[in-house]
């Protein structure tokens, strides 16, 4: 039962991480590639970590009462918090730097930052 | 003035990182070492954290952050990823950078709103201008060229950001 839950989490995580890579190859310019890279990797990694946390909780309560399982679970959960806090900031910095160095969005219907930065 | 918030934040982080050494709790040596190291960190970084950081020590605000991140934010991320999946597979995009006027007062609210916008459907914050009260957002599928408010871009996130960063 628990194996199926963990397998489902891992499958979702790996699928979205794969989607991010496909997005980087398929999208036309830097901004749309940042879209794919940021959102999908954050989301996919959340599910991979969720699988690790599920596994550690299961192992602590039903396999053996070893506190190192708790440590593994908590440290993995912290990874999610820091990832969600820092990943959008990095994407924002890359996007802003690209726009400042004069890269126009590919096929833009509107560009309010033209001549603004 | 920033000593107490930094001390509490670093001590809480220390407690979380070292949990599980004595059953599920902490050993006394660890607690003492945590107090010492948190004190050192708080003393060295108390000028960086900002004047009004103590307002984030309010437990009601923590509960608000937890509710926000597992409720609206997570649901927004689910929709965002299904949206990106659709656009990766079909390649149907209509990008553009739009200016979104927002009604926020301080930097924490701008940070929360721009990070939420970056993580949710089809939008990426490129520039934030607190002096003209606007965000510049790269939108992967522009449906409205000059939005009146952040409603079309971010849904209810502006309300949440205003409440959480106050």
mmCIF file of C-alpha atoms in Angstrom:
data_model
loop_
_atom_site.group_PDB
_atom_site.id
_atom_site.type_symbol
_atom_site.label_atom_id
_atom_site.label_comp_id
_atom_site.label_asym_id
_atom_site.label_seq_id
_atom_site.Cartn_x
_atom_site.Cartn_y
_atom_site.Cartn_z
ATOM 1 C CA UNK A 1 0.000 0.000 0.000
ATOM 2 C CA UNK A 2 2.643 2.490 1.137
ATOM 3 C CA UNK A 3 4.893 1.452 -1.748
ATOM 4 C CA UNK A 4 2.195 2.517 -4.196
ATOM 5 C CA UNK A 5 1.865 5.930 -2.528
ATOM 6 C CA UNK A 6 5.632 6.479 -2.664
ATOM 7 C CA UNK A 7 5.742 5.257 -6.249
ATOM 8 C CA UNK A 8 2.958 7.671 -7.191
ATOM 9 C CA UNK A 9 4.807 10.608 -5.599
ATOM 10 C CA UNK A 10 8.051 9.678 -7.344
ATOM 11 C CA UNK A 11 6.283 9.255 -10.674
ATOM 12 C CA UNK A 12 4.670 12.705 -10.441
ATOM 13 C CA UNK A 13 7.975 14.289 -9.409
ATOM 14 C CA UNK A 14 10.014 12.687 -12.159
ATOM 15 C CA UNK A 15 7.326 13.440 -14.754
ATOM 16 C CA UNK A 16 7.357 17.157 -13.961
ATOM 17 C CA UNK A 17 11.148 17.327 -13.858
ATOM 18 C CA UNK A 18 11.203 15.658 -17.283
ATOM 19 C CA UNK A 19 8.615 18.161 -18.472
ATOM 20 C CA UNK A 20 10.897 20.994 -17.382
ATOM 21 C CA UNK A 21 13.739 19.624 -19.524
ATOM 22 C CA UNK A 22 11.449 19.166 -22.526
ATOM 23 C CA UNK A 23 10.187 22.703 -22.000
ATOM 24 C CA UNK A 24 13.722 24.093 -22.028
ATOM 25 C CA UNK A 25 14.310 22.372 -25.386
ATOM 26 C CA UNK A 26 10.984 23.339 -26.963
ATOM 27 C CA UNK A 27 10.327 26.948 -25.929
ATOM 28 C CA UNK A 28 11.670 29.742 -28.165
ATOM 29 C CA UNK A 29 13.337 32.292 -25.845
ATOM 30 C CA UNK A 30 14.873 32.815 -22.420
ATOM 31 C CA UNK A 31 11.717 33.957 -20.594
ATOM 32 C CA UNK A 32 9.508 31.058 -21.626
ATOM 33 C CA UNK A 33 12.346 28.686 -20.797
ATOM 34 C CA UNK A 34 12.585 30.192 -17.325
ATOM 35 C CA UNK A 35 8.854 29.533 -16.969
ATOM 36 C CA UNK A 36 9.323 25.856 -17.690
ATOM 37 C CA UNK A 37 12.500 25.506 -15.661
ATOM 38 C CA UNK A 38 11.296 27.242 -12.484
ATOM 39 C CA UNK A 39 7.733 26.062 -12.045
ATOM 40 C CA UNK A 40 8.152 22.459 -13.084
ATOM 41 C CA UNK A 41 11.378 21.754 -11.208
ATOM 42 C CA UNK A 42 10.054 23.287 -7.990
ATOM 43 C CA UNK A 43 6.850 21.296 -8.199
ATOM 44 C CA UNK A 44 8.543 18.062 -9.219
ATOM 45 C CA UNK A 45 11.124 18.308 -6.455
ATOM 46 C CA UNK A 46 8.376 18.897 -3.882
ATOM 47 C CA UNK A 47 6.853 15.546 -4.821
ATOM 48 C CA UNK A 48 10.186 13.718 -4.780
ATOM 49 C CA UNK A 49 10.870 15.070 -1.288
ATOM 50 C CA UNK A 50 7.334 14.145 -0.254
ATOM 51 C CA UNK A 51 8.117 10.559 -1.232
ATOM 52 C CA UNK A 52 11.254 10.663 0.943
ATOM 53 C CA UNK A 53 9.301 12.082 3.886
ATOM 54 C CA UNK A 54 6.564 9.462 3.521
ATOM 55 C CA UNK A 55 9.161 6.718 3.443
ATOM 56 C CA UNK A 56 10.933 8.000 6.558
ATOM 57 C CA UNK A 57 7.695 8.391 8.537
ATOM 58 C CA UNK A 58 6.615 4.895 7.535
ATOM 59 C CA UNK A 59 9.998 3.454 8.488
ATOM 60 C CA UNK A 60 10.002 5.165 11.880
ATOM 61 C CA UNK A 61 6.546 4.109 12.967
ATOM 62 C CA UNK A 62 6.225 0.664 11.391
ATOM 63 C CA UNK A 63 9.694 -0.737 10.711
ATOM 64 C CA UNK A 64 12.113 0.329 13.434
ATOM 65 C CA UNK A 65 12.082 3.104 16.019
ATOM 66 C CA UNK A 66 15.342 4.674 14.955
ATOM 67 C CA UNK A 67 15.430 8.487 15.450
ATOM 68 C CA UNK A 68 17.636 8.915 12.393
ATOM 69 C CA UNK A 69 14.494 8.363 10.275
ATOM 70 C CA UNK A 70 13.008 11.451 11.906
ATOM 71 C CA UNK A 71 16.173 13.378 11.122
ATOM 72 C CA UNK A 72 15.990 12.334 7.475
ATOM 73 C CA UNK A 73 12.341 13.340 7.219
ATOM 74 C CA UNK A 74 12.808 16.756 8.822
ATOM 75 C CA UNK A 75 15.891 17.602 6.797
ATOM 76 C CA UNK A 76 14.157 16.656 3.549
ATOM 77 C CA UNK A 77 11.141 18.784 4.466
ATOM 78 C CA UNK A 78 13.457 21.754 5.122
ATOM 79 C CA UNK A 79 14.839 21.349 1.596
ATOM 80 C CA UNK A 80 11.352 22.064 0.240
ATOM 81 C CA UNK A 81 11.006 25.263 2.274
ATOM 82 C CA UNK A 82 14.346 26.633 1.101
ATOM 83 C CA UNK A 83 13.717 25.594 -2.499
ATOM 84 C CA UNK A 84 10.322 27.314 -2.614
ATOM 85 C CA UNK A 85 11.796 30.441 -1.044
ATOM 86 C CA UNK A 86 14.854 30.739 -3.301
ATOM 87 C CA UNK A 87 13.840 29.318 -6.691
ATOM 88 C CA UNK A 88 11.459 32.149 -7.724
ATOM 89 C CA UNK A 89 14.004 34.738 -6.618
ATOM 90 C CA UNK A 90 16.636 33.163 -8.851
ATOM 91 C CA UNK A 91 14.202 33.074 -11.774
ATOM 92 C CA UNK A 92 13.338 36.716 -11.198
ATOM 93 C CA UNK A 93 17.024 37.690 -11.138
ATOM 94 C CA UNK A 94 17.782 35.818 -14.374
ATOM 95 C CA UNK A 95 14.747 37.281 -16.138
ATOM 96 C CA UNK A 96 15.527 40.814 -15.034
ATOM 97 C CA UNK A 97 19.180 40.500 -16.021
ATOM 98 C CA UNK A 98 18.162 39.182 -19.454
ATOM 99 C CA UNK A 99 15.739 42.071 -20.002
ATOM 100 C CA UNK A 100 18.336 44.607 -18.823
ATOM 101 C CA UNK A 101 20.870 43.336 -21.308
ATOM 102 C CA UNK A 102 18.369 43.977 -24.088
ATOM 103 C CA UNK A 103 16.916 40.566 -24.931
ATOM 104 C CA UNK A 104 13.379 41.019 -26.266
ATOM 105 C CA UNK A 105 10.721 38.399 -25.556
ATOM 106 C CA UNK A 106 10.225 36.272 -28.657
ATOM 107 C CA UNK A 107 7.034 37.158 -30.567
ATOM 108 C CA UNK A 108 5.760 39.472 -27.832
ATOM 109 C CA UNK A 109 2.290 40.953 -28.308
ATOM 110 C CA UNK A 110 3.124 43.681 -25.786
ATOM 111 C CA UNK A 111 6.362 44.748 -24.078
ATOM 112 C CA UNK A 112 5.838 47.387 -21.416
ATOM 113 C CA UNK A 113 9.486 47.310 -20.373
ATOM 114 C CA UNK A 114 10.681 48.481 -23.839
ATOM 115 C CA UNK A 115 12.797 51.584 -23.246
ATOM 116 C CA UNK A 116 11.995 51.433 -19.547
ATOM 117 C CA UNK A 117 15.013 49.727 -18.020
ATOM 118 C CA UNK B 1 16.700 46.195 17.634
ATOM 119 C CA UNK B 2 16.883 43.232 15.297
ATOM 120 C CA UNK B 3 18.626 41.012 17.846
ATOM 121 C CA UNK B 4 15.574 39.190 19.214
ATOM 122 C CA UNK B 5 13.936 38.186 15.881
ATOM 123 C CA UNK B 6 17.207 36.837 14.457
ATOM 124 C CA UNK B 7 17.932 34.989 17.679
ATOM 125 C CA UNK B 8 14.511 33.332 17.712
ATOM 126 C CA UNK B 9 14.628 32.430 14.012
ATOM 127 C CA UNK B 10 18.087 30.883 14.180
ATOM 128 C CA UNK B 11 17.285 29.031 17.402
ATOM 129 C CA UNK B 12 14.097 27.585 15.915
ATOM 130 C CA UNK B 13 16.052 26.504 12.832
ATOM 131 C CA UNK B 14 18.685 24.921 15.073
ATOM 132 C CA UNK B 15 16.015 23.028 17.009
ATOM 133 C CA UNK B 16 14.441 21.762 13.798
ATOM 134 C CA UNK B 17 17.788 20.675 12.362
ATOM 135 C CA UNK B 18 18.952 18.837 15.484
ATOM 136 C CA UNK B 19 15.677 17.139 16.439
ATOM 137 C CA UNK B 20 15.840 13.402 17.054
ATOM 138 C CA UNK B 21 19.081 13.047 19.010
ATOM 139 C CA UNK B 22 17.448 11.868 22.283
ATOM 140 C CA UNK B 23 14.416 9.851 21.378
ATOM 141 C CA UNK B 24 12.516 12.504 19.478
ATOM 142 C CA UNK B 25 13.752 15.414 21.620
ATOM 143 C CA UNK B 26 16.984 17.307 22.168
ATOM 144 C CA UNK B 27 19.873 16.643 24.536
ATOM 145 C CA UNK B 28 20.779 19.454 26.986
ATOM 146 C CA UNK B 29 24.257 19.967 25.489
ATOM 147 C CA UNK B 30 22.652 20.590 22.123
ATOM 148 C CA UNK B 31 20.296 23.190 23.567
ATOM 149 C CA UNK B 32 23.161 25.073 25.228
ATOM 150 C CA UNK B 33 25.238 25.005 22.035
ATOM 151 C CA UNK B 34 22.178 26.206 20.112
ATOM 152 C CA UNK B 35 21.725 29.191 22.415
ATOM 153 C CA UNK B 36 25.417 30.116 22.062
ATOM 154 C CA UNK B 37 25.522 29.850 18.262
ATOM 155 C CA UNK B 38 22.174 31.601 17.770
ATOM 156 C CA UNK B 39 23.445 34.398 20.001
ATOM 157 C CA UNK B 40 26.592 34.790 17.872
ATOM 158 C CA UNK B 41 24.588 34.808 14.626
ATOM 159 C CA UNK B 42 22.016 37.236 16.001
ATOM 160 C CA UNK B 43 24.754 39.579 17.204
ATOM 161 C CA UNK B 44 26.548 39.630 13.845
ATOM 162 C CA UNK B 45 23.478 39.967 11.599
ATOM 163 C CA UNK B 46 21.170 42.138 13.698
ATOM 164 C CA UNK B 47 21.697 45.184 11.467
ATOM 165 C CA UNK B 48 20.827 43.340 8.241
ATOM 166 C CA UNK B 49 17.424 41.909 9.133
ATOM 167 C CA UNK B 50 15.617 45.252 9.053
ATOM 168 C CA UNK B 51 13.776 47.500 11.472
ATOM 169 C CA UNK B 52 10.393 45.826 11.725
ATOM 170 C CA UNK B 53 11.303 42.131 11.448
ATOM 171 C CA UNK B 54 9.776 41.467 14.897
ATOM 172 C CA UNK B 55 6.276 41.617 13.401
ATOM 173 C CA UNK B 56 6.863 38.194 11.816
ATOM 174 C CA UNK B 57 7.160 36.615 15.280
ATOM 175 C CA UNK B 58 3.375 36.773 15.647
ATOM 176 C CA UNK B 59 2.020 33.161 15.771
ATOM 177 C CA UNK B 60 -1.210 34.196 14.017
ATOM 178 C CA UNK B 61 0.947 35.242 11.070
ATOM 179 C CA UNK B 62 2.752 31.863 11.051
ATOM 180 C CA UNK B 63 -0.615 30.114 10.929
ATOM 181 C CA UNK B 64 -1.527 32.407 8.054
ATOM 182 C CA UNK B 65 1.648 31.431 6.175
ATOM 183 C CA UNK B 66 0.977 27.725 6.674
ATOM 184 C CA UNK B 67 -2.628 28.038 5.494
ATOM 185 C CA UNK B 68 -1.547 30.138 2.523
ATOM 186 C CA UNK B 69 1.230 27.829 1.392
ATOM 187 C CA UNK B 70 -0.654 24.546 1.583
ATOM 188 C CA UNK B 71 -3.943 26.063 0.385
ATOM 189 C CA UNK B 72 -3.995 28.734 -2.349
ATOM 190 C CA UNK B 73 -0.271 28.612 -3.211
ATOM 191 C CA UNK B 74 -0.069 24.852 -3.639
ATOM 192 C CA UNK B 75 -3.272 24.760 -5.655
ATOM 193 C CA UNK B 76 -1.918 27.583 -7.818
ATOM 194 C CA UNK B 77 1.258 25.570 -8.406
ATOM 195 C CA UNK B 78 -0.749 22.516 -9.462
ATOM 196 C CA UNK B 79 -2.657 24.603 -12.007
ATOM 197 C CA UNK B 80 0.577 26.263 -13.158
ATOM 198 C CA UNK B 81 2.245 22.951 -13.855
ATOM 199 C CA UNK B 82 -0.694 21.492 -15.740
ATOM 200 C CA UNK B 83 -0.756 24.731 -17.752
ATOM 201 C CA UNK B 84 2.963 24.510 -18.545
ATOM 202 C CA UNK B 85 2.532 20.840 -19.459
ATOM 203 C CA UNK B 86 -0.195 21.811 -21.928
ATOM 204 C CA UNK B 87 1.956 24.554 -23.452
ATOM 205 C CA UNK B 88 5.050 22.369 -23.703
ATOM 206 C CA UNK B 89 3.111 19.694 -25.542
ATOM 207 C CA UNK B 90 1.080 21.929 -27.879
ATOM 208 C CA UNK B 91 3.567 24.818 -28.175
ATOM 209 C CA UNK B 92 0.680 27.311 -28.114
ATOM 210 C CA UNK B 93 2.092 30.500 -26.569
ATOM 211 C CA UNK B 94 1.404 34.234 -26.886
ATOM 212 C CA UNK B 95 4.003 35.911 -24.677
ATOM 213 C CA UNK B 96 4.377 39.509 -23.567
ATOM 214 C CA UNK B 97 5.484 41.689 -20.674
ATOM 215 C CA UNK B 98 2.589 43.522 -19.022
ATOM 216 C CA UNK B 99 2.500 46.165 -16.309
ATOM 217 C CA UNK B 100 0.363 45.212 -13.315
ATOM 218 C CA UNK B 101 -0.627 47.950 -10.845
ATOM 219 C CA UNK B 102 -0.690 46.739 -7.240
ATOM 220 C CA UNK B 103 -1.741 48.248 -3.925
ATOM 221 C CA UNK B 104 1.017 47.213 -1.511
ATOM 222 C CA UNK B 105 2.835 49.159 1.170
ATOM 223 C CA UNK B 106 6.108 47.474 2.149
ATOM 224 C CA UNK B 107 8.890 45.313 0.766
ATOM 225 C CA UNK B 108 7.767 42.089 2.458
ATOM 226 C CA UNK B 109 4.429 42.284 0.659
ATOM 227 C CA UNK B 110 6.194 42.848 -2.664
ATOM 228 C CA UNK B 111 8.416 39.828 -2.034
ATOM 229 C CA UNK B 112 5.500 37.554 -1.163
ATOM 230 C CA UNK B 113 3.433 38.671 -4.155
ATOM 231 C CA UNK B 114 6.251 38.446 -6.713
ATOM 232 C CA UNK B 115 7.330 35.000 -5.519
ATOM 233 C CA UNK B 116 3.739 33.763 -5.620
ATOM 234 C CA UNK B 117 3.276 35.173 -9.120
ATOM 235 C CA UNK B 118 6.442 33.462 -10.323
ATOM 236 C CA UNK B 119 5.266 30.091 -9.000
ATOM 237 C CA UNK B 120 1.708 30.229 -10.383
ATOM 238 C CA UNK B 121 0.076 29.859 -13.816
ATOM 239 C CA UNK B 122 1.929 31.264 -16.791
ATOM 240 C CA UNK B 123 3.464 34.328 -15.159
ATOM 241 C CA UNK B 124 6.989 35.384 -14.192
ATOM 242 C CA UNK B 125 7.876 38.585 -12.370
ATOM 243 C CA UNK B 126 10.570 40.412 -14.322
ATOM 244 C CA UNK B 127 10.727 43.707 -12.455
ATOM 245 C CA UNK B 128 9.131 45.155 -9.323
ATOM 246 C CA UNK B 129 8.845 48.929 -8.958
ATOM 247 C CA UNK B 130 7.684 49.924 -5.476
ATOM 248 C CA UNK B 131 8.056 53.622 -6.328
ATOM 249 C CA UNK B 132 5.430 53.461 -9.097
ATOM 250 C CA UNK B 133 3.422 50.699 -7.347
ATOM 251 C CA UNK B 134 3.648 48.251 -10.228
ATOM 252 C CA UNK B 135 5.016 44.839 -11.120
ATOM 253 C CA UNK B 136 6.252 43.985 -14.600
ATOM 254 C CA UNK B 137 5.189 40.449 -15.346
ATOM 255 C CA UNK B 138 6.177 38.217 -18.250
ATOM 256 C CA UNK B 139 2.953 36.473 -19.160
ATOM 257 C CA UNK B 140 3.115 33.373 -21.341
ATOM 258 C CA UNK B 141 -0.416 33.765 -22.720
ATOM 259 C CA UNK B 142 -1.503 37.420 -22.744
ATOM 260 C CA UNK B 143 -5.283 37.731 -22.567
ATOM 261 C CA UNK B 144 -5.492 41.346 -21.376
ATOM 262 C CA UNK B 145 -2.832 43.829 -22.462
ATOM 263 C CA UNK B 146 -3.349 46.468 -19.781
ATOM 264 C CA UNK B 147 -4.776 44.846 -16.636
ATOM 265 C CA UNK B 148 -6.489 47.168 -14.171
ATOM 266 C CA UNK B 149 -5.497 45.122 -11.102
ATOM 267 C CA UNK B 150 -3.629 41.920 -10.322
ATOM 268 C CA UNK B 151 -6.883 39.937 -10.346
ATOM 269 C CA UNK B 152 -6.393 38.425 -13.834
ATOM 270 C CA UNK B 153 -2.728 37.601 -13.158
ATOM 271 C CA UNK B 154 -2.688 36.411 -9.589
ATOM 272 C CA UNK B 155 -6.260 35.780 -8.425
ATOM 273 C CA UNK B 156 -6.528 36.304 -4.677
ATOM 274 C CA UNK B 157 -2.780 36.464 -4.030
ATOM 275 C CA UNK B 158 -2.669 40.242 -3.649
ATOM 276 C CA UNK B 159 -5.129 40.084 -0.755
ATOM 277 C CA UNK B 160 -3.085 37.328 0.892
ATOM 278 C CA UNK B 161 0.181 39.221 0.409
ATOM 279 C CA UNK B 162 -1.318 42.371 1.886
ATOM 280 C CA UNK B 163 -2.538 40.470 4.919
ATOM 281 C CA UNK B 164 0.615 38.385 5.505
ATOM 282 C CA UNK B 165 3.221 41.102 5.043
ATOM 283 C CA UNK B 166 1.534 43.743 7.128
#
